[in-house]
XYZ file of C-alpha atoms in Angstrom:
149
model
C 0.374 -66.401 -59.347
C -2.722 -67.751 -61.449
C -4.386 -65.898 -64.279
C -7.767 -64.163 -63.251
C -10.542 -64.505 -65.950
C -13.911 -63.433 -66.408
C -16.380 -66.034 -64.875
C -16.396 -68.868 -67.689
C -13.223 -67.841 -69.240
C -10.478 -70.295 -69.247
C -7.914 -68.485 -71.557
C -7.007 -65.590 -73.697
C -5.320 -65.501 -77.149
C -3.583 -63.298 -79.681
C -4.470 -64.041 -83.427
C -2.425 -62.424 -86.045
C -3.798 -62.545 -89.653
C -1.073 -61.243 -92.163
C -2.166 -59.936 -95.552
C 0.265 -59.292 -98.407
C -0.344 -56.634 -101.262
C -1.885 -59.400 -103.443
C -4.652 -59.918 -100.648
C -3.426 -63.225 -99.854
C -3.235 -64.376 -96.258
C -0.354 -66.336 -94.613
C -1.332 -69.486 -93.473
C 0.969 -71.645 -91.018
C 0.836 -75.550 -91.020
C 0.899 -76.568 -87.618
C 3.268 -79.395 -86.498
C 1.724 -82.930 -85.809
C 3.070 -82.508 -82.375
C 1.105 -79.312 -81.572
C -1.898 -79.431 -79.160
C -4.309 -77.769 -81.132
C -4.956 -78.608 -84.669
C -1.903 -80.977 -85.302
C -1.236 -80.955 -89.020
C -3.874 -78.141 -89.924
C -3.513 -74.903 -91.240
C -3.751 -71.680 -89.516
C -2.560 -68.264 -88.112
C 0.189 -66.917 -86.091
C -1.384 -67.123 -82.717
C -0.812 -67.694 -79.219
C -1.903 -67.712 -75.569
C -1.780 -64.120 -73.867
C 0.456 -65.001 -70.793
C -0.116 -63.471 -67.042
C 0.547 -59.805 -67.016
C 0.790 -59.703 -71.019
C -1.314 -57.293 -72.765
C -2.768 -58.386 -76.039
C -0.550 -56.343 -77.990
C 2.534 -57.515 -76.276
C 1.119 -61.355 -76.934
C 0.984 -60.228 -80.795
C 4.166 -58.922 -80.996
C 6.018 -61.902 -79.193
C 4.069 -64.601 -80.854
C 5.002 -62.987 -84.162
C 8.701 -63.041 -83.525
C 8.664 -66.412 -81.944
C 6.778 -68.004 -84.635
C 7.875 -65.912 -87.807
C 11.332 -64.590 -86.873
C 12.546 -61.010 -86.486
C 13.079 -60.141 -90.253
C 9.321 -59.003 -91.182
C 8.030 -55.733 -91.938
C 4.590 -55.370 -90.815
C 1.819 -52.503 -90.173
C -1.174 -53.304 -88.043
C -4.155 -52.067 -90.086
C -6.794 -53.497 -87.868
C -7.399 -54.951 -84.197
C -10.678 -56.349 -82.732
C -10.873 -57.171 -79.016
C -12.020 -59.405 -77.523
C -14.363 -61.683 -79.313
C -15.623 -65.220 -77.865
C -14.551 -68.541 -79.539
C -17.437 -70.063 -81.287
C -15.801 -73.994 -81.565
C -14.697 -74.347 -78.119
C -17.899 -73.368 -76.317
C -17.215 -69.631 -75.766
C -14.427 -70.306 -73.210
C -11.906 -68.379 -74.947
C -11.344 -64.505 -75.387
C -9.758 -63.963 -78.760
C -7.665 -60.731 -79.554
C -7.605 -60.268 -83.258
C -4.763 -58.505 -85.056
C -4.913 -57.792 -88.892
C -1.232 -56.901 -90.525
C -0.113 -55.742 -93.634
C 3.046 -57.584 -94.753
C 5.495 -55.129 -96.521
C 8.837 -57.409 -96.906
C 11.052 -59.623 -94.992
C 12.023 -63.174 -94.390
C 9.724 -65.735 -92.601
C 11.709 -68.124 -90.404
C 9.331 -70.501 -88.954
C 9.875 -72.095 -85.273
C 9.425 -75.479 -84.223
C 5.648 -75.320 -83.902
C 4.975 -75.327 -87.923
C 6.340 -77.088 -90.878
C 5.135 -74.946 -93.720
C 3.643 -71.808 -94.617
C 2.102 -70.313 -97.825
C 0.240 -67.291 -98.957
C -3.298 -68.038 -99.969
C -5.785 -66.313 -102.046
C -9.616 -65.916 -101.244
C -9.991 -68.292 -104.318
C -7.583 -70.849 -102.827
C -8.582 -70.964 -99.250
C -11.201 -73.502 -99.344
C -8.443 -75.926 -100.668
C -6.696 -75.747 -97.124
C -7.761 -77.663 -93.962
C -7.877 -75.106 -91.509
C -7.839 -74.904 -87.813
C -11.472 -74.368 -86.564
C -12.057 -70.564 -86.124
C -9.921 -69.531 -88.910
C -12.745 -68.645 -91.121
C -14.472 -66.642 -88.202
C -11.390 -64.706 -87.672
C -11.119 -63.680 -91.430
C -15.011 -62.814 -90.953
C -14.469 -60.476 -87.780
C -11.548 -58.710 -89.490
C -13.715 -58.293 -92.722
C -10.904 -59.195 -95.002
C -12.642 -61.531 -97.615
C -16.358 -61.650 -98.430
C -17.964 -64.668 -96.841
C -18.694 -66.355 -100.262
C -14.757 -67.302 -100.082
C -15.007 -68.673 -96.299
C -16.252 -72.587 -95.280
C -19.721 -71.677 -93.975
C -19.702 -75.093 -91.648
C -15.995 -73.816 -90.075
């Protein structure tokens, strides 16, 4: 059975932005074999499957990409916003989590991870739209974001 979308919508995605107690965000380096943003840094995210809610997708992607040994608390959720980088054809559901503790165990989709401060953020080559996600969730002032991204 095919997914049903609003006219012009080609997909729906849950994006998980994880912040630690030092106001740093978790960035994941995408494997070179991935379809979207190979070798770039981004957030834990994934396609919302048929008959899956954005919340279910968020939880599934956190476990698949980061492992089960994390203590996270949801502090904000925004749904949906339209992507700005791919012609507005994707609905994005944003989840902002606070990291308490636990071990990150990356899956095959990523090769590395790091905690990045707002002052370090511009030094990372991120997937298009990453800056928008931070802006929508109002995590850091826009002065620290890449205006062209």
